[in-house]
Coordinates of C-alpha atoms and ligand atoms in Angstrom, one line a residue:
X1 CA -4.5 4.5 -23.1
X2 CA -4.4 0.5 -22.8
X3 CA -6.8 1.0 -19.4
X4 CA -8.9 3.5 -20.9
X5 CA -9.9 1.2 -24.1
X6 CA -10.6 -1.6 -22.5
X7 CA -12.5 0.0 -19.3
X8 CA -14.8 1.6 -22.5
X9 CA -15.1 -2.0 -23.7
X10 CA -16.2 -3.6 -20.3
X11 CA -18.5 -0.9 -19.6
X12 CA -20.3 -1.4 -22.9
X13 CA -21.1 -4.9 -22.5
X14 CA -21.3 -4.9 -18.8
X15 CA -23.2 -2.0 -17.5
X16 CA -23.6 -1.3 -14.0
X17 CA -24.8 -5.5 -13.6
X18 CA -23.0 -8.1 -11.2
X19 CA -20.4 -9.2 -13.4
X20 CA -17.0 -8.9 -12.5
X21 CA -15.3 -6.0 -12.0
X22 CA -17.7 -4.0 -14.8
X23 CA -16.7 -0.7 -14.5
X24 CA -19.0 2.4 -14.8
X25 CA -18.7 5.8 -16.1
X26 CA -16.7 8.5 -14.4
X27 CA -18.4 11.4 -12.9
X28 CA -17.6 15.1 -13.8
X29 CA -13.9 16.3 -13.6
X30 CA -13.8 19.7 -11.6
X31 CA -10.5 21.4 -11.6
X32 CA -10.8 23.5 -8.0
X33 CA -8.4 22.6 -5.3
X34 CA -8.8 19.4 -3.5
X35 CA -9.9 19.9 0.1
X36 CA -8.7 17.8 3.3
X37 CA -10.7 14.6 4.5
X38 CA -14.2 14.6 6.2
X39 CA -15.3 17.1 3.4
X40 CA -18.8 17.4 2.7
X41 CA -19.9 14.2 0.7
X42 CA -21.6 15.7 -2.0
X43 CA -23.4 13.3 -4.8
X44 CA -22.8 9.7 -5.4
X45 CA -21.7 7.9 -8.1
X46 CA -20.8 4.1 -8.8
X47 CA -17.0 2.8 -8.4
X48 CA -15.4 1.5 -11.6
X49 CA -13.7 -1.5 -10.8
X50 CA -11.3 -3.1 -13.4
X51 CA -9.5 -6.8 -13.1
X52 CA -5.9 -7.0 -13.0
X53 CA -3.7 -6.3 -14.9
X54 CA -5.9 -3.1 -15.7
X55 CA -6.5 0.4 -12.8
X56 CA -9.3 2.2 -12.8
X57 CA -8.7 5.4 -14.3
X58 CA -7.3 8.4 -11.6
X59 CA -10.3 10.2 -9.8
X60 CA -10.1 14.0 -10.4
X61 CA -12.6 15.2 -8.5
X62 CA -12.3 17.7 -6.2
X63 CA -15.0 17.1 -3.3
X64 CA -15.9 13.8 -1.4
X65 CA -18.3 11.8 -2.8
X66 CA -20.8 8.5 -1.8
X67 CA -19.2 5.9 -3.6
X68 CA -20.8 2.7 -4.4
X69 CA -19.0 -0.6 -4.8
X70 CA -20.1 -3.5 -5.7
X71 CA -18.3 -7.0 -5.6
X72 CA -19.8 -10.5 -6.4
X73 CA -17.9 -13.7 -4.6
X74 CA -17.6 -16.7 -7.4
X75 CA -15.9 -19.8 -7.1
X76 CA -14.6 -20.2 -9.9
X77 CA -12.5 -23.1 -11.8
X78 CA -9.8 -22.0 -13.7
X79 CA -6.3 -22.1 -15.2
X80 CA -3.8 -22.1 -12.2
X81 CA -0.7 -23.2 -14.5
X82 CA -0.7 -25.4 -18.1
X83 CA -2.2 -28.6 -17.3
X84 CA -3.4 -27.3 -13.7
X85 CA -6.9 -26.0 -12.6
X86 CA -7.7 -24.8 -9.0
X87 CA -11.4 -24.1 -7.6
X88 CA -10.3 -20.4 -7.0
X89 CA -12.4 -18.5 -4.6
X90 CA -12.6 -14.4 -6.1
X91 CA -13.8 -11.0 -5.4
X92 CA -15.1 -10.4 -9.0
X93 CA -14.7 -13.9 -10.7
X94 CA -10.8 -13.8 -11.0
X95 CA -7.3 -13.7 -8.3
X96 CA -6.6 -10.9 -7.3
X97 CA -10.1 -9.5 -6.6
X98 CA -11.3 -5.9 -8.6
X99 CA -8.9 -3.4 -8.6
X100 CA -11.0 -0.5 -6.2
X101 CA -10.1 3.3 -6.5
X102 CA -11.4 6.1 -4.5
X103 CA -10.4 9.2 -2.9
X104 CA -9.6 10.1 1.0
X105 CA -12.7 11.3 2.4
X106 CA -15.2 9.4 0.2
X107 CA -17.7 7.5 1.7
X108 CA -17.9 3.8 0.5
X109 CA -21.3 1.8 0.7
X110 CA -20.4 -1.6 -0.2
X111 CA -22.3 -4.1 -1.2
X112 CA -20.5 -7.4 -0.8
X113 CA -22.4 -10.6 -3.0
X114 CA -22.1 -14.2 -2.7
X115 CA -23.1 -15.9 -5.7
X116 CA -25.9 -18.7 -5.3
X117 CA -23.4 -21.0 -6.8
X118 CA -21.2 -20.5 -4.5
X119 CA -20.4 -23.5 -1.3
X120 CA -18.9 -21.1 1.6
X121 CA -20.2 -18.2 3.5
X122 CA -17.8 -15.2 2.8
X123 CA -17.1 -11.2 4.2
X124 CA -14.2 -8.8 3.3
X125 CA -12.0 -7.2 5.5
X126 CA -10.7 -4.0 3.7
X127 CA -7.8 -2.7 5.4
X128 CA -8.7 1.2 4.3
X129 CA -11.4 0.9 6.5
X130 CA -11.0 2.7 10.0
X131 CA -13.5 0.0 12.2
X132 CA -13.1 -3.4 13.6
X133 CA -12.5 -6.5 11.6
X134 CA -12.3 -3.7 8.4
X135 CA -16.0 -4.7 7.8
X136 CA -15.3 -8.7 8.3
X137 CA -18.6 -8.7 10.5
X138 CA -20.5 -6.4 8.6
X139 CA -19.9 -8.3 5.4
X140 CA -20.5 -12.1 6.4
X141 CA -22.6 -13.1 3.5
X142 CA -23.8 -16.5 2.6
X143 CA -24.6 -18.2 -0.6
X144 CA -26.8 -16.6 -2.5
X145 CA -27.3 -13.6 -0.3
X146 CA -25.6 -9.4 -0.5
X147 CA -24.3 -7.6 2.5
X148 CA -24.1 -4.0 3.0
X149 CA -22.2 -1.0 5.0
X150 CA -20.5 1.9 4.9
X151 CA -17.1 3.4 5.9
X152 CA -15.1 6.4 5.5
X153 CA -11.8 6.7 3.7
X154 CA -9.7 8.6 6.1
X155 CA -6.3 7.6 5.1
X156 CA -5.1 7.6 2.1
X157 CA -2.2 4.9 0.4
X158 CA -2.6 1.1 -1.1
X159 CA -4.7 -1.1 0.9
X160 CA -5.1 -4.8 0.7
X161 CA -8.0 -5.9 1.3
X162 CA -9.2 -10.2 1.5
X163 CA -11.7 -12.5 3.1
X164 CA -11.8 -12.9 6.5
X165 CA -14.4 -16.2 6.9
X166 CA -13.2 -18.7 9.2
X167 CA -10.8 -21.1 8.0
X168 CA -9.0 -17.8 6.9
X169 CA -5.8 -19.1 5.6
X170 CA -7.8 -21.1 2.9
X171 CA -10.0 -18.6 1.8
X172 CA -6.8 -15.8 1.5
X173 CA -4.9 -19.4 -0.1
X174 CA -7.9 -19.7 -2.2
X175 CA -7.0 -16.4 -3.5
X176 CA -9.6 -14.0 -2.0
X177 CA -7.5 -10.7 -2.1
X178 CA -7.4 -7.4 -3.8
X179 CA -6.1 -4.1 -3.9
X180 CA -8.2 -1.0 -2.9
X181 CA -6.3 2.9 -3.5
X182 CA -7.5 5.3 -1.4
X183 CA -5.9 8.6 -3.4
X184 CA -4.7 11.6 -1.9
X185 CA -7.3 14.7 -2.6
X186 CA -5.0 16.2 -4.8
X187 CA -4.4 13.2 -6.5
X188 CA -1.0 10.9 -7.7
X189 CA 1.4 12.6 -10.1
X190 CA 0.8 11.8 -13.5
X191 CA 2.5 8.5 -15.4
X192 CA 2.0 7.2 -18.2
X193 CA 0.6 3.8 -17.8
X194 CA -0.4 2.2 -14.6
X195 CA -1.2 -1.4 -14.0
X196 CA -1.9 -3.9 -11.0
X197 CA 0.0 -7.0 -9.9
X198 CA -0.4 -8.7 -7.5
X199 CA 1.6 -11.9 -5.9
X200 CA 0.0 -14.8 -4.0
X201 CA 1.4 -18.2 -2.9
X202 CA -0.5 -21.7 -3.5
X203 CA -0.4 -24.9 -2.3
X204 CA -2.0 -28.0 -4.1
X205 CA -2.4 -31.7 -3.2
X206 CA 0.2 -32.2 -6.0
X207 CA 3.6 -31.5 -6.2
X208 CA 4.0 -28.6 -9.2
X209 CA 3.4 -29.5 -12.5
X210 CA 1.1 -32.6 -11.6
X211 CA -2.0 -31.9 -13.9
X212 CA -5.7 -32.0 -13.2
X213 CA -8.0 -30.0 -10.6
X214 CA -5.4 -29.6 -7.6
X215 CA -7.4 -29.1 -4.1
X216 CA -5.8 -26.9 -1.5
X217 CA -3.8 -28.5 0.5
X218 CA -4.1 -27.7 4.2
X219 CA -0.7 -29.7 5.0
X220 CA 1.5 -27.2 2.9
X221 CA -0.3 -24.3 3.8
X222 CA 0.6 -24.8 7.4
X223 CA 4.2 -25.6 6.8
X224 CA 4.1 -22.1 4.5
X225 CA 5.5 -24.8 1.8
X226 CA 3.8 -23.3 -1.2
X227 CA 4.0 -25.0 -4.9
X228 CA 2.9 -22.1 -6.7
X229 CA 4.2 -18.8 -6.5
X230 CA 2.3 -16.6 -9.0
X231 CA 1.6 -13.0 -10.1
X232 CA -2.5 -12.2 -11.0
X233 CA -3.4 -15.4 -10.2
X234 CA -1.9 -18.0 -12.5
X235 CA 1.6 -18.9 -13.6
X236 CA 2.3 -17.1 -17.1
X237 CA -0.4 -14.2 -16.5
X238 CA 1.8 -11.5 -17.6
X239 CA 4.4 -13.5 -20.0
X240 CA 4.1 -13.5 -23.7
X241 CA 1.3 -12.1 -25.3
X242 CA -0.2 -11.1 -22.0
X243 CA 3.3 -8.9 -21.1
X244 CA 2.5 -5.5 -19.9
X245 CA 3.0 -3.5 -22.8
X246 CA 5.0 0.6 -23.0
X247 CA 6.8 2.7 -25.2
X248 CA 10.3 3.9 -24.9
X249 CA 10.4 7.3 -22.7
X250 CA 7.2 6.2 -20.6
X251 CA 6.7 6.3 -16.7
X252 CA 5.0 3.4 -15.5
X253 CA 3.5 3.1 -12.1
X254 CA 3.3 -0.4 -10.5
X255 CA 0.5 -1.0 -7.6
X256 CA 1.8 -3.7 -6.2
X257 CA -0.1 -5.8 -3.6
X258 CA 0.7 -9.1 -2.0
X259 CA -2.2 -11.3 -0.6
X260 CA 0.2 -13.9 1.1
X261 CA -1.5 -16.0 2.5
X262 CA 2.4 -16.9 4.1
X263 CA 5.4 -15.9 1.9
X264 CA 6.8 -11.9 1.7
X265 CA 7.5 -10.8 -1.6
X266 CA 11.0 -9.3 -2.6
X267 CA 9.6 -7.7 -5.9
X268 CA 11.9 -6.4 -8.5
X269 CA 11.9 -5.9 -11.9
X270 CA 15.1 -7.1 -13.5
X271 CA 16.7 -4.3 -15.6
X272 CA 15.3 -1.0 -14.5
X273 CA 15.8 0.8 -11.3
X274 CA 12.6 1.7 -9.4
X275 CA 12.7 6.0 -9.7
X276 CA 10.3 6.1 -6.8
X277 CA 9.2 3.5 -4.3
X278 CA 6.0 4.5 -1.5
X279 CA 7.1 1.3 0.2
X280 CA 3.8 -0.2 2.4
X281 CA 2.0 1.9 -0.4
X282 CA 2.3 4.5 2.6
X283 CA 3.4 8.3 2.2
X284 CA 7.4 8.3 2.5
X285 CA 8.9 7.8 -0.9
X286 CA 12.2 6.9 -1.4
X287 CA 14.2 6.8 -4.6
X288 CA 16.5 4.8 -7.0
X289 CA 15.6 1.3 -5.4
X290 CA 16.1 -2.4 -6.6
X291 CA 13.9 -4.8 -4.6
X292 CA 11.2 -3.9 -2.5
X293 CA 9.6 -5.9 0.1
X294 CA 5.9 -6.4 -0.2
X295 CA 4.6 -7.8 3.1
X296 CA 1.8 -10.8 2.8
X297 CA -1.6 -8.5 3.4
X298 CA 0.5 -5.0 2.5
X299 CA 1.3 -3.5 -0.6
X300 CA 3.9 -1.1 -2.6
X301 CA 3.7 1.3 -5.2
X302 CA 6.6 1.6 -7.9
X303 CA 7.4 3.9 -10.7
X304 CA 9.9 4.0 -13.3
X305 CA 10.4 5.6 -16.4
X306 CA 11.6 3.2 -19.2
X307 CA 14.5 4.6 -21.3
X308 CA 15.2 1.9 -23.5
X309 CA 13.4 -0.7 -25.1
X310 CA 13.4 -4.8 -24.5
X311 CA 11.6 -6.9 -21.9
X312 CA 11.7 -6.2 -18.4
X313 CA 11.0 -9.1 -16.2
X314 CA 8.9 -8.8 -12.8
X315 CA 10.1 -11.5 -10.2
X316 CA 9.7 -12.1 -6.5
X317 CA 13.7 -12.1 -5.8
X318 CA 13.5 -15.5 -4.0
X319 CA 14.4 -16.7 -6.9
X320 CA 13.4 -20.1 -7.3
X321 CA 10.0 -18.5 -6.6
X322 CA 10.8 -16.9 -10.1
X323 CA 11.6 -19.1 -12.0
X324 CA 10.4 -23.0 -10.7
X325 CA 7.3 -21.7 -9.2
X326 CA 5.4 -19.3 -11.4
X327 CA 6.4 -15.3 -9.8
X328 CA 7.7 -14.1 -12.7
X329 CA 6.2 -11.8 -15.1
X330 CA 7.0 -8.9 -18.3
X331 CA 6.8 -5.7 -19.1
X332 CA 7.6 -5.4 -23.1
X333 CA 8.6 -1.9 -24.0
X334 CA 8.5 -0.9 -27.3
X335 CA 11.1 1.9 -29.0
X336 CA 14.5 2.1 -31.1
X337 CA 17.5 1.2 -29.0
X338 CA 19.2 3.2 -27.2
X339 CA 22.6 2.3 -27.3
X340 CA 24.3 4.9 -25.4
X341 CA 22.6 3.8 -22.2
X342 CA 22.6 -0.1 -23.0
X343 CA 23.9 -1.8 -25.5
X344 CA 24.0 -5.2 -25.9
X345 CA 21.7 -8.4 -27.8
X346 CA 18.2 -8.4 -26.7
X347 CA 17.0 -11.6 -26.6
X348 CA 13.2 -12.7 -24.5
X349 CA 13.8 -16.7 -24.8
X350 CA 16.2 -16.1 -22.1
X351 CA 14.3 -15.4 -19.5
X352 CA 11.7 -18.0 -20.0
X353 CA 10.1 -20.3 -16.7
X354 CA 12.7 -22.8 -16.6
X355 CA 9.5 -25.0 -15.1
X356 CA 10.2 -28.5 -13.9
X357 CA 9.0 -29.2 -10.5
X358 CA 11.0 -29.2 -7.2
X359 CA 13.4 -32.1 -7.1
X360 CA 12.0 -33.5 -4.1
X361 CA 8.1 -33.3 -2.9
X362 CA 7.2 -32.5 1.3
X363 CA 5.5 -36.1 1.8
X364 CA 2.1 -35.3 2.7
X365 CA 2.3 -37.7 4.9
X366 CA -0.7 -40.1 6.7
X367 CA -4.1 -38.5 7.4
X368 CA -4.3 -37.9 11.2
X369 CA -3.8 -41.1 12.7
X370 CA -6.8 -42.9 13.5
X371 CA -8.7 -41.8 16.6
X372 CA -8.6 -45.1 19.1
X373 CA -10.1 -43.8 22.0
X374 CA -13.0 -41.4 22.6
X375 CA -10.3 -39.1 24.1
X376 CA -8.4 -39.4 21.2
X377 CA -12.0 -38.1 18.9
X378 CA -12.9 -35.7 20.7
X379 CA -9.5 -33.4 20.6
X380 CA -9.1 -34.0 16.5
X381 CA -12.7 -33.5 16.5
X382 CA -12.1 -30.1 18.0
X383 CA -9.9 -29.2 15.3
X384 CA -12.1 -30.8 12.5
X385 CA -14.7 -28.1 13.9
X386 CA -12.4 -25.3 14.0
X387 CA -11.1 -25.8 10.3
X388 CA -14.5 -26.8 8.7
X389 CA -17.5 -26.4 10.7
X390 CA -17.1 -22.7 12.1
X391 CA -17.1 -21.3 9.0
X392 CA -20.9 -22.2 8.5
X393 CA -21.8 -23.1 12.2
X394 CA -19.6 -20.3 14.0
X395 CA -17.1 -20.4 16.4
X396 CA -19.8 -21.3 19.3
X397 CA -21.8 -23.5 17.3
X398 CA -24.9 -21.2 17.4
X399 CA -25.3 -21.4 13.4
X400 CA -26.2 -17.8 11.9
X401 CA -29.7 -17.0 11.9
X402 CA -32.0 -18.4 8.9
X403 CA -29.1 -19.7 7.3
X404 CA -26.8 -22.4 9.1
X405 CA -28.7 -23.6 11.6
X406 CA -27.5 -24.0 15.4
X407 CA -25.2 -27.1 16.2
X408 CA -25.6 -26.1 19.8
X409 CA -28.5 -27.8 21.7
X410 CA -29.5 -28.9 18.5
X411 CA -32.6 -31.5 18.9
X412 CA -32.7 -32.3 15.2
X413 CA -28.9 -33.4 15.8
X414 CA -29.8 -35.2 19.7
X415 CA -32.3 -37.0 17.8
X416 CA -29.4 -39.1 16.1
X417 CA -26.0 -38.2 15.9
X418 CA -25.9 -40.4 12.8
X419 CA -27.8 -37.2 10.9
X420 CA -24.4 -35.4 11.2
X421 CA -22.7 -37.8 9.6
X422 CA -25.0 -38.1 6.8
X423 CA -24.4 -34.5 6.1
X424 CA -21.2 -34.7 6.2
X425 CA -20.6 -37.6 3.9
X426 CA -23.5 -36.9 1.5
X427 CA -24.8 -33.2 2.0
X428 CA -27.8 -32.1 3.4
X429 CA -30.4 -29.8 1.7
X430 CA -34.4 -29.5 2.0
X431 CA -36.2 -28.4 4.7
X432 CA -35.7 -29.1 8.6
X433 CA -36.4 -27.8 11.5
X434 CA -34.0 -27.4 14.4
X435 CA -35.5 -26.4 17.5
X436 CA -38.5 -24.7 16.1
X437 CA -37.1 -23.0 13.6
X438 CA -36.8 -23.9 9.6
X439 CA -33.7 -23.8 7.7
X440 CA -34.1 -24.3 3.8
X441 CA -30.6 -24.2 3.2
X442 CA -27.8 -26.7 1.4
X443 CA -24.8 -28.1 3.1
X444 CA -22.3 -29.4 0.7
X445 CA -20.3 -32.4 1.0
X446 CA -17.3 -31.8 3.3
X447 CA -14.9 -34.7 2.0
X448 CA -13.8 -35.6 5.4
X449 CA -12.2 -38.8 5.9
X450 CA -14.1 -41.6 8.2
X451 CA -11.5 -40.5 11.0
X452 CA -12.3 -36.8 10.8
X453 CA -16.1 -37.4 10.6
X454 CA -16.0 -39.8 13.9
X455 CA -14.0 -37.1 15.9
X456 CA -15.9 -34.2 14.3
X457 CA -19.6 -36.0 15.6
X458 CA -18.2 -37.2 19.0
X459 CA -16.8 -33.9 19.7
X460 CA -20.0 -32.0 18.6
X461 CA -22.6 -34.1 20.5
X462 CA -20.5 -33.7 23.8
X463 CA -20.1 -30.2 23.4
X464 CA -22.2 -27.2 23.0
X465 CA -25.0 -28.3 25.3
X466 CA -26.0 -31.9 23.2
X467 CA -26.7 -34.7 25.0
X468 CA -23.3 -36.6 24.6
X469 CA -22.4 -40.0 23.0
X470 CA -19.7 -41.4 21.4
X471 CA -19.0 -42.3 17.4
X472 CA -16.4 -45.3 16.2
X473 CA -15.1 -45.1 13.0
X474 CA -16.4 -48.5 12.5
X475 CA -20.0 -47.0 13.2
X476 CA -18.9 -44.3 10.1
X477 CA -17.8 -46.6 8.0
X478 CA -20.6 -48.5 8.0
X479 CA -23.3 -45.4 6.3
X480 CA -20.8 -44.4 3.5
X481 CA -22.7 -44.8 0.4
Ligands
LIG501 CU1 -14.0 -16.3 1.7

């Protein structure tokens, strides 16, 4: 009952309005027979969307239906461990993204929203859609602005879904992922509880532990060298108070999802077997398992039926993972012992986060060495582009319509190269016009180092059709405010 309570609670207070994953009300159960996919869609209705740990209850329809979801992008600060806050960037305001439910054959229209508040463009890429990029295109939505379309559930099983915006790594690392279940038309068999968890890796300036606002470190992320490892989003999410909760005798089924962005998850739950695994969250089931893998962007489903009482811990396997790095979580069932099928003292302290950060720290190591030569600025510069610039200015420079404005053939940038750098350092916002056309639009500060801004302007000014030039760092230095 745990997820029907509290999806009664949310949708009281939260309606059918942008926040978070506010659920809605069902529709009408009908009993008849479920029919294959590409059924007649008949009706619409609007998707209830919960946040992790909590599923949105089982659909028992028995037709195809128009169903509409709706997800708001936030970037939101919050708790990443004790001590530690992270600029997380979410699909409904908190890692993982909205828990999504529908049924093979529905027809989804999604509406993808970027909060005003946010800095970055973002889209979704849902991989239960059948269509390129999984809507990636479709969905590209700047701050401030709501993308729409369409697709068609045709296969069912547990899909991933996560941002695909340009650097991708950091906005999966950022912790843009969620789950989306696509359920057979007859249904899942019934449990007794069901709940979402789902792992993601992290990497932070600072070694683990080291308190404050931690930026994302782009070093670590490369060398897959993550400090965090965490279940829903923050170390401790499902320890303590916040344990999963049961009673003796209860099936519980696990949607497990892993949103990467590097590291596989070998997810167990330390004292029960798993009755029934659909590994990939695909349609073979196998039986009486220990550790299943969850690939980074792939997903698992797990049930188990808990005969005794005591805390069961969740862990990704890799074990220091587990226990130095945050993957490690409970599920606190509640009953009488049962002695004939274990006996033995139960004690939780036991299994608490030994914590204490890695004994020895990756050195981040210099910045990119300083650009000497314009040779030199114009291949970091290329790189600079790719990681921060595409994601506003595209891949070819072109900008998107009415929003980030062309970098390509730009006169507003030929007019003086030292405008670029100005953005960079200090943000740009009010109205300009680049070749003919006005942009009213903000540019936030990119934090690039006086090496990465020289090669980022050189490279831009001799490429994409500008007039060319060259940029010291001496010349960059020099309009730092
Ligand atoms: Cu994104």
């Amino acid at each position: 009952m745990r997820q029907l309570t509290s999806f009664f609670i949310l949708g009281g207070v939260a309606g059918l309005l942008w926040m978070g994953c506010a659920p809605s009300p069902p529709g009408p159960h009908q009993q008849t027979l479920a029919s294959p996919q590409n059924q007649e869609i008949q009706g619409e209705e609007v998707a209830v969307l919960t946040h992790a740990p909590e599923v949105p209850p089982p659909i028992k329809r028995n037709h195809a239906t128009k169903v509409i979801v709706k997800l708001e992008v936030r970037e939101e600060v919050s708790r990443l461990a004790d001590g530690v806050d992270y600029t997380f960037w979410t699909f409904g305001g908190k890692v993982p993204g909205c828990f999504i439910r529908v049924r093979q054959g529905d027809l989804i229209e999604f509406h993808l929203a970027n909060h005003p508040s946010s800095k970055m463009p973002h889209n979704i890429d849902l991989h239960a859609v059948t269509g390129a990029g999984g809507g990636a295109a479709s969905s590209f939505t700047a701050p401030g602005h709501e993308s729409k379309f369409s697709f068609r559930a045709l296969n069912r099983g547990l899909y991933v879904y996560h941002c695909a915006t340009a650097p991708v790594g950091m906005h999966i690392g950022n912790g843009m992922y969620g789950l989306i279940l696509v359920e057979p038309p007859e249904g899942l068999p019934k449990v007794d509880r069901e709940f979402y968890v789902m792992q993601g890796d992290f990497y932070t300036k600072g070694p683990n532990g080291q308190p404050g606002l931690q930026p994302f470190s782009m070093v670590k992320a490369l060398e897959e060298k993550p400090d965090y490892v965490v279940f829903n989003g923050s170390v401790g999410s499902l320890v303590g108070d916040k344990a999963l909760q049961a009673k003796k005798g209860e099936t519980i089924r696990l949607f497990v999802g892993n949103g990467g962005p590097n590291l596989v998850s070998s997810f167990h739950v330390i004292g029960e077997i798993f009755d029934t695994v659909y590994p990939e969250g695909g349609d073979v089931v196998n039986h009486n398992v220990q550790t299943t893998l969850v690939p980074a962007g792939g997903s698992a489903i797990t049930e188990f039926k808990v005969e005794v009482p005591g805390t069961f811990i969740l862990v990704d396997h890799s074990i220091f993972r587990a226990f130095n790095k945050g993957a490690l979580g409970m599920i606190k069932v509640a009953g009488d012992e049962e002695k004939g099928i274990y006996s033995g003292k139960q004690d939780d302290t036991i299994y608490r986060p030994e914590g204490g950060a890695p004994q020895e720290m990756p050195d981040e190591g210099a910045v990119a060495p300083a650009a000497r030569t314009k040779a030199d600025r114009l291949k970091q510069g290329e790189d600079v582009f790719k990681q921060v610039c595409t994601a506003c200015h595209q891949a070819n420079a072109e900008g998107v319509p009415n929003v980030f404005p062309p970098l390509a053939k730009s006169d507003y940038l030929n007019a003086d190269p030292n405008r670029a750098v100005d953005a960079i350092f200090n943000g740009l916002q009010g109205e300009i016009t680049v070749n003919g056309n006005k942009y009213n639009q903000v540019m936030p500060k990119l934090g690039l180092s006086d090496e990465q801004t020289a090669a980022v302007v050189t490279y831009v000014i001799n490429n994409y059709g500008n007039k060319g030039g060259d940029l010291t760092v001496e010349q960059v230095k020099g309009r730092r405010k």
